[in-house]
PDB file of C-alpha atoms in Angstrom:
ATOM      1  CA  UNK A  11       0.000   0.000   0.000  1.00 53.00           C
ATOM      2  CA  UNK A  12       1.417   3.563  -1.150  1.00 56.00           C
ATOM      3  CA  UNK A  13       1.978   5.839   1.561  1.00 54.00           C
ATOM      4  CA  UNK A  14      -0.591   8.783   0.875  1.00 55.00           C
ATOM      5  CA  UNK A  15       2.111  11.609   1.028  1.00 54.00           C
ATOM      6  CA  UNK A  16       4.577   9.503  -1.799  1.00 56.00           C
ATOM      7  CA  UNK A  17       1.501  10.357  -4.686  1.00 63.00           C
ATOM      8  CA  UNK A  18       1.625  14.147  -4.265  1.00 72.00           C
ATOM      9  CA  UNK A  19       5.372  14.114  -4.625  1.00 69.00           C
ATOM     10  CA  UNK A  20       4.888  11.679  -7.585  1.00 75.00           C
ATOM     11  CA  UNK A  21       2.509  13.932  -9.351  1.00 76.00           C
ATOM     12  CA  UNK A  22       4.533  16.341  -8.384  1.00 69.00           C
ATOM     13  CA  UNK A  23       7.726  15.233 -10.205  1.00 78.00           C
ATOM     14  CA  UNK A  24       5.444  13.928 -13.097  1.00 76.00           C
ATOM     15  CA  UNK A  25       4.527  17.439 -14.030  1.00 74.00           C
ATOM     16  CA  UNK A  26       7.692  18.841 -13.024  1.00 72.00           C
ATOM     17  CA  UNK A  27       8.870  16.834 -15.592  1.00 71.00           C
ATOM     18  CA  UNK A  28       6.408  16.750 -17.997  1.00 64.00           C
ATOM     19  CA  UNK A  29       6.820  20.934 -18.314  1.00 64.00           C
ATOM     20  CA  UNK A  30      10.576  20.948 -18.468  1.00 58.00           C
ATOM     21  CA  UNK A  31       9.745  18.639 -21.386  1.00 56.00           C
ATOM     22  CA  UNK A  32       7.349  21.021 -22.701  1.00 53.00           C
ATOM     23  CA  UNK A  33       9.594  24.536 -22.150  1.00 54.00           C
ATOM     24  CA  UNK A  34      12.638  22.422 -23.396  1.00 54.00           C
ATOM     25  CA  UNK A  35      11.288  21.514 -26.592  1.00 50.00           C
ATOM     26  CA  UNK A  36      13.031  22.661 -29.402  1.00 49.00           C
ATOM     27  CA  UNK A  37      12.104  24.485 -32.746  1.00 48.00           C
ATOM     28  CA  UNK A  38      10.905  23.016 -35.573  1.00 50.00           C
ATOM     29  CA  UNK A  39       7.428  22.595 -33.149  1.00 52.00           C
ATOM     30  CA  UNK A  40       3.926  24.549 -33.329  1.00 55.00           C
ATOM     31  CA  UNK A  41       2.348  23.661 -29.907  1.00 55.00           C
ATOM     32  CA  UNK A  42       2.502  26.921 -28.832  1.00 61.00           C
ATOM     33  CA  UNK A  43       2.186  28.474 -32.164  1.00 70.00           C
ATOM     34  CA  UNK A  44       0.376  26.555 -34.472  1.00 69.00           C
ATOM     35  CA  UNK A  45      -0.747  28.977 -37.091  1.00 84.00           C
ATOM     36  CA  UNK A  46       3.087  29.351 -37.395  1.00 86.00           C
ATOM     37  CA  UNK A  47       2.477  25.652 -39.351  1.00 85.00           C
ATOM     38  CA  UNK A  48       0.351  27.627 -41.665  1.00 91.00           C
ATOM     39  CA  UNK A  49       2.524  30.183 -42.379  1.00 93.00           C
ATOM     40  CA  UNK A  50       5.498  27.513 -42.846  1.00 91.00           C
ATOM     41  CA  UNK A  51       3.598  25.726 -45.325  1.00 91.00           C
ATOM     42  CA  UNK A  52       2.388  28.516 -47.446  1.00 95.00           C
ATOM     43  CA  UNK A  53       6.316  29.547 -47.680  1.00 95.00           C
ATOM     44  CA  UNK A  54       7.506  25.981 -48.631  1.00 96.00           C
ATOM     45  CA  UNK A  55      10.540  27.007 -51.596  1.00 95.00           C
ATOM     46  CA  UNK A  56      12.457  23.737 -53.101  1.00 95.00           C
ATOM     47  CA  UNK A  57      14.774  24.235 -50.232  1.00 95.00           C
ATOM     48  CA  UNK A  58      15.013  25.189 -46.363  1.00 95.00           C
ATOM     49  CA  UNK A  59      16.737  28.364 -46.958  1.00 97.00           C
ATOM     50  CA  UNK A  60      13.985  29.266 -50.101  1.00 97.00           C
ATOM     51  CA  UNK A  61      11.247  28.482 -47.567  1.00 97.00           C
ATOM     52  CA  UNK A  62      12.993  31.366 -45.142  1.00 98.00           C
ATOM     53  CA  UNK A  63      13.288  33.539 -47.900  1.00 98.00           C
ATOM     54  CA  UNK A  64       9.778  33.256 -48.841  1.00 98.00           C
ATOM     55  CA  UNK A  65       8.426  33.781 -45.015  1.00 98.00           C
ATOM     56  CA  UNK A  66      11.364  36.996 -44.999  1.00 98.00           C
ATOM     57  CA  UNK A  67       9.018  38.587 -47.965  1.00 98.00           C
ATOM     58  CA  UNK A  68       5.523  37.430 -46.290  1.00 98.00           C
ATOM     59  CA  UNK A  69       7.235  39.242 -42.502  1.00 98.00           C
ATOM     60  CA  UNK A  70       8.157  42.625 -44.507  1.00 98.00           C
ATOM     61  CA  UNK A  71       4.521  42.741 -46.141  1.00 98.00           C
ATOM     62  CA  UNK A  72       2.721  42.050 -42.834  1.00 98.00           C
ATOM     63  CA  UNK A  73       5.061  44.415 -40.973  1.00 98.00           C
ATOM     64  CA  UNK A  74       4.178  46.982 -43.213  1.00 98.00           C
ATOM     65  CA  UNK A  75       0.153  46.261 -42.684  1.00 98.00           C
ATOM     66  CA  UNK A  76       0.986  46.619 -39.050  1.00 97.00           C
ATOM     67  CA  UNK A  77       2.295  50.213 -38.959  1.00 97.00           C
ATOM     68  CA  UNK A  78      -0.632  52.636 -37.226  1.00 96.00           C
ATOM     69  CA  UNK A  79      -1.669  49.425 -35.467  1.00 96.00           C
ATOM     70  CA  UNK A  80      -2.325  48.716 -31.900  1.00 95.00           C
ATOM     71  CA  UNK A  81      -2.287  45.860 -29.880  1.00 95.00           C
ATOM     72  CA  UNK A  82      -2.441  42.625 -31.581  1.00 94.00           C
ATOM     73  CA  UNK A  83      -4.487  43.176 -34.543  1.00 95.00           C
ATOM     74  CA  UNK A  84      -4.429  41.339 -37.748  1.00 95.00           C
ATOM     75  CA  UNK A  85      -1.938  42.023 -39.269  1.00 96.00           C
ATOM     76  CA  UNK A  86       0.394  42.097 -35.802  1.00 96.00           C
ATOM     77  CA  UNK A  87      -0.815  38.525 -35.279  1.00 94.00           C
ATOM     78  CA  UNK A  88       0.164  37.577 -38.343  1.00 96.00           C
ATOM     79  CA  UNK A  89       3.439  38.958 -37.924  1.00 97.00           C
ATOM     80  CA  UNK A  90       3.765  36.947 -34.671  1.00 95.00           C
ATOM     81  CA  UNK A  91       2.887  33.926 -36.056  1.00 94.00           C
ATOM     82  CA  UNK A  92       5.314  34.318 -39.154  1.00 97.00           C
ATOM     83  CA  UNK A  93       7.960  35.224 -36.709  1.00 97.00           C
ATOM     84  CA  UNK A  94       7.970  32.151 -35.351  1.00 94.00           C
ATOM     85  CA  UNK A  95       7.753  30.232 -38.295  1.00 95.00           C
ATOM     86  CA  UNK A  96      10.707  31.992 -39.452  1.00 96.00           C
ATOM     87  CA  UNK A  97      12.135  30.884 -36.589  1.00 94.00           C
ATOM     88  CA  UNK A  98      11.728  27.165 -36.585  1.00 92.00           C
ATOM     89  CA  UNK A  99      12.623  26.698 -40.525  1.00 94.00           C
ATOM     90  CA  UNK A 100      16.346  27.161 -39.350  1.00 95.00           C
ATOM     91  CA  UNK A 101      15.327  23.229 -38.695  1.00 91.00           C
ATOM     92  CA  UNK A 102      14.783  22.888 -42.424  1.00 93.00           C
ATOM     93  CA  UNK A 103      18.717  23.687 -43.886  1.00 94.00           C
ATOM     94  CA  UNK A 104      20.939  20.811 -45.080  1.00 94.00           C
ATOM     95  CA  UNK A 105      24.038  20.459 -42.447  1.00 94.00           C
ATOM     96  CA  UNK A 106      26.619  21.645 -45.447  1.00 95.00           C
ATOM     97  CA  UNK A 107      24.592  24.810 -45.631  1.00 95.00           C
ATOM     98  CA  UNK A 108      24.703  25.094 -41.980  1.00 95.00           C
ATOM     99  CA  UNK A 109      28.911  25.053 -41.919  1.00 96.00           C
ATOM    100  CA  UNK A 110      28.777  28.148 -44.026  1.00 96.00           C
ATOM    101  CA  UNK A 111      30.288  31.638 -42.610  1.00 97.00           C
ATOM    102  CA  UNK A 112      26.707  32.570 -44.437  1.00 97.00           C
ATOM    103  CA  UNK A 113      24.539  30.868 -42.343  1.00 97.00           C
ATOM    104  CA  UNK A 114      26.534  31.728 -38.928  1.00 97.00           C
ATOM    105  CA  UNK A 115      25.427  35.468 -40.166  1.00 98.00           C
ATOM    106  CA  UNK A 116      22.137  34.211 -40.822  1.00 98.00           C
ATOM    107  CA  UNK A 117      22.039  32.768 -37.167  1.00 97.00           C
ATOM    108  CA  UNK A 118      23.388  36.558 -36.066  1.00 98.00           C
ATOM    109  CA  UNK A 119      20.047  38.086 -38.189  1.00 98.00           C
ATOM    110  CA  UNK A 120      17.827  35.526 -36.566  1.00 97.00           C
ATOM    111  CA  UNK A 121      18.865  36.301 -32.366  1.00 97.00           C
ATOM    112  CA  UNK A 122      18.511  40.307 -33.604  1.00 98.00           C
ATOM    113  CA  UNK A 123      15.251  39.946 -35.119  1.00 98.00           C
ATOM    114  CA  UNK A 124      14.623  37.810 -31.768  1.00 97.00           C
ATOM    115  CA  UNK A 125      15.958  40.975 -29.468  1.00 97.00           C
ATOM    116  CA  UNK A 126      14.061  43.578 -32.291  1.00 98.00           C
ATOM    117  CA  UNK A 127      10.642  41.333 -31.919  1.00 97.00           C
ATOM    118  CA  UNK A 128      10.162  41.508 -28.092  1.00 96.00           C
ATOM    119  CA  UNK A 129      11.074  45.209 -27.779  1.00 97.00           C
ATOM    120  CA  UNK A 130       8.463  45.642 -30.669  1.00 97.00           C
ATOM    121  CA  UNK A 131       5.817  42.995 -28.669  1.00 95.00           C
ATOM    122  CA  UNK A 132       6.719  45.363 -25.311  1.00 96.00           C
ATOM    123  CA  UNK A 133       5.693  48.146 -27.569  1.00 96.00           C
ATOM    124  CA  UNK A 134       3.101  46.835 -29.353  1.00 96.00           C
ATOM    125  CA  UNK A 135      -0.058  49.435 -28.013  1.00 96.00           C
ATOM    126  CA  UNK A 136       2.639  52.145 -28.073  1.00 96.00           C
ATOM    127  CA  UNK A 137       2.880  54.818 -30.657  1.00 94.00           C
ATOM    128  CA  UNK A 138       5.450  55.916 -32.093  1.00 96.00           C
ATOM    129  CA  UNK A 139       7.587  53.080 -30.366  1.00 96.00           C
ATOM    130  CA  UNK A 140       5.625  50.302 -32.284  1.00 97.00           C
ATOM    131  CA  UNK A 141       6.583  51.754 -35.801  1.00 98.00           C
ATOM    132  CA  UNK A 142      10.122  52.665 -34.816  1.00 97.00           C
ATOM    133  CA  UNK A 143      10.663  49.550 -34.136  1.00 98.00           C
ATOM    134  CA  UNK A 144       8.823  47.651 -37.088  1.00 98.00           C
ATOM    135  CA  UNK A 145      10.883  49.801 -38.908  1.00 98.00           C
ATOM    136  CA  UNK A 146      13.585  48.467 -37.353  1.00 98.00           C
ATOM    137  CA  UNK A 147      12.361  44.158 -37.864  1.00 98.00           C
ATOM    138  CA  UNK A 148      11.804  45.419 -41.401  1.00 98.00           C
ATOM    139  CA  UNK A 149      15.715  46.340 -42.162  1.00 98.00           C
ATOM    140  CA  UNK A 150      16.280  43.250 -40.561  1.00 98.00           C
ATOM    141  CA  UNK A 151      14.252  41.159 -42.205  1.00 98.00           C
ATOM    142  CA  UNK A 152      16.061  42.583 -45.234  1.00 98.00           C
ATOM    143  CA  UNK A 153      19.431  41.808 -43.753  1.00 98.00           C
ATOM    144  CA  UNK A 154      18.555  37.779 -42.951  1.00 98.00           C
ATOM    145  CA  UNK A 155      17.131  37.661 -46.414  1.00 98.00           C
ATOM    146  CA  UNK A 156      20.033  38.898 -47.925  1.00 98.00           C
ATOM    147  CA  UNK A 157      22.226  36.698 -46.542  1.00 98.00           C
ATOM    148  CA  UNK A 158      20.214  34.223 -47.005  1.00 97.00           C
ATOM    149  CA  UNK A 159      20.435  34.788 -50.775  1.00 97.00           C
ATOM    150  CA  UNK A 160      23.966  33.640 -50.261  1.00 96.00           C
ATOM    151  CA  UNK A 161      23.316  30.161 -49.036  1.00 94.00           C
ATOM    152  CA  UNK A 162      21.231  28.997 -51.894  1.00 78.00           C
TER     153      UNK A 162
END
């Protein structure tokens, strides 16, 4: 018979466990995202790195929609959920692509865009602030997809 104290402490350590698995998951996932799947699939290209190009284009036209916003209308949400796709297609790049000097830029574009995106998420029912700093995602965006341009 189980002591009646051990089965908190189990439970416990079974969700414990069960959300380090969760926050520890790595890209290439939608669970918390999943419109992101959308997005990657509309953006498919013959390759990994054409599939990031295409979501780089789809980011600076929904950026653009979102200037005047507030909050997280329509076009901010989609945005958000391109972001993220962006994000997770990394996955999707041969490993010979991945040795280039190229791609380690890429990698540099992708953890700015990271920084630019929450400042512009803090910001995001803020005027000018929200602009300034799409502004800002949209010179990067231009930046990744230019280097990307190199890798294909």
């Amino acid at each position: 018979m189980q002591d009646y104290k051990e089965i908190p402490l189990q439970r416990l350590i079974g969700v414990f466990a069960l959300s380090l698995l969760l926050i520890g998951l790595p890209g290439c996932s939608y669970l918390f995202y999943p419109r992101a799947g959308d997005y990657a699939t509309q953006a498919k290209g013959a390759s990994g790195v054409e599939t990031m190009i295409n979501l780089t284009r789809m980011m600076e036209v929904s950026a653009e929609k979102a200037k005047g916003g507030k909050g997280i209308d329509s076009a901010f949400d989609d945005l958000h959920n391109q972001f993220h796709a962006l994000n997770d297609s990394f996955c999707g790049v041969t490993s010979a692509q991945a040795k280039t000097p190229a791609y380690d830029l890429a990698i540099t574009h992708k953890k700015e865009l990271t920084a630019i995106f929450k400042r512009l998420w803090k910001f995001k029912d803020d005027q000018p602030q929200r602009d300034q700093h799409l502004d800002l995602l949209i010179t990067e965006v231009k930046e990744l997809r230019d280097t990307l341009q190199t890798i294909k």
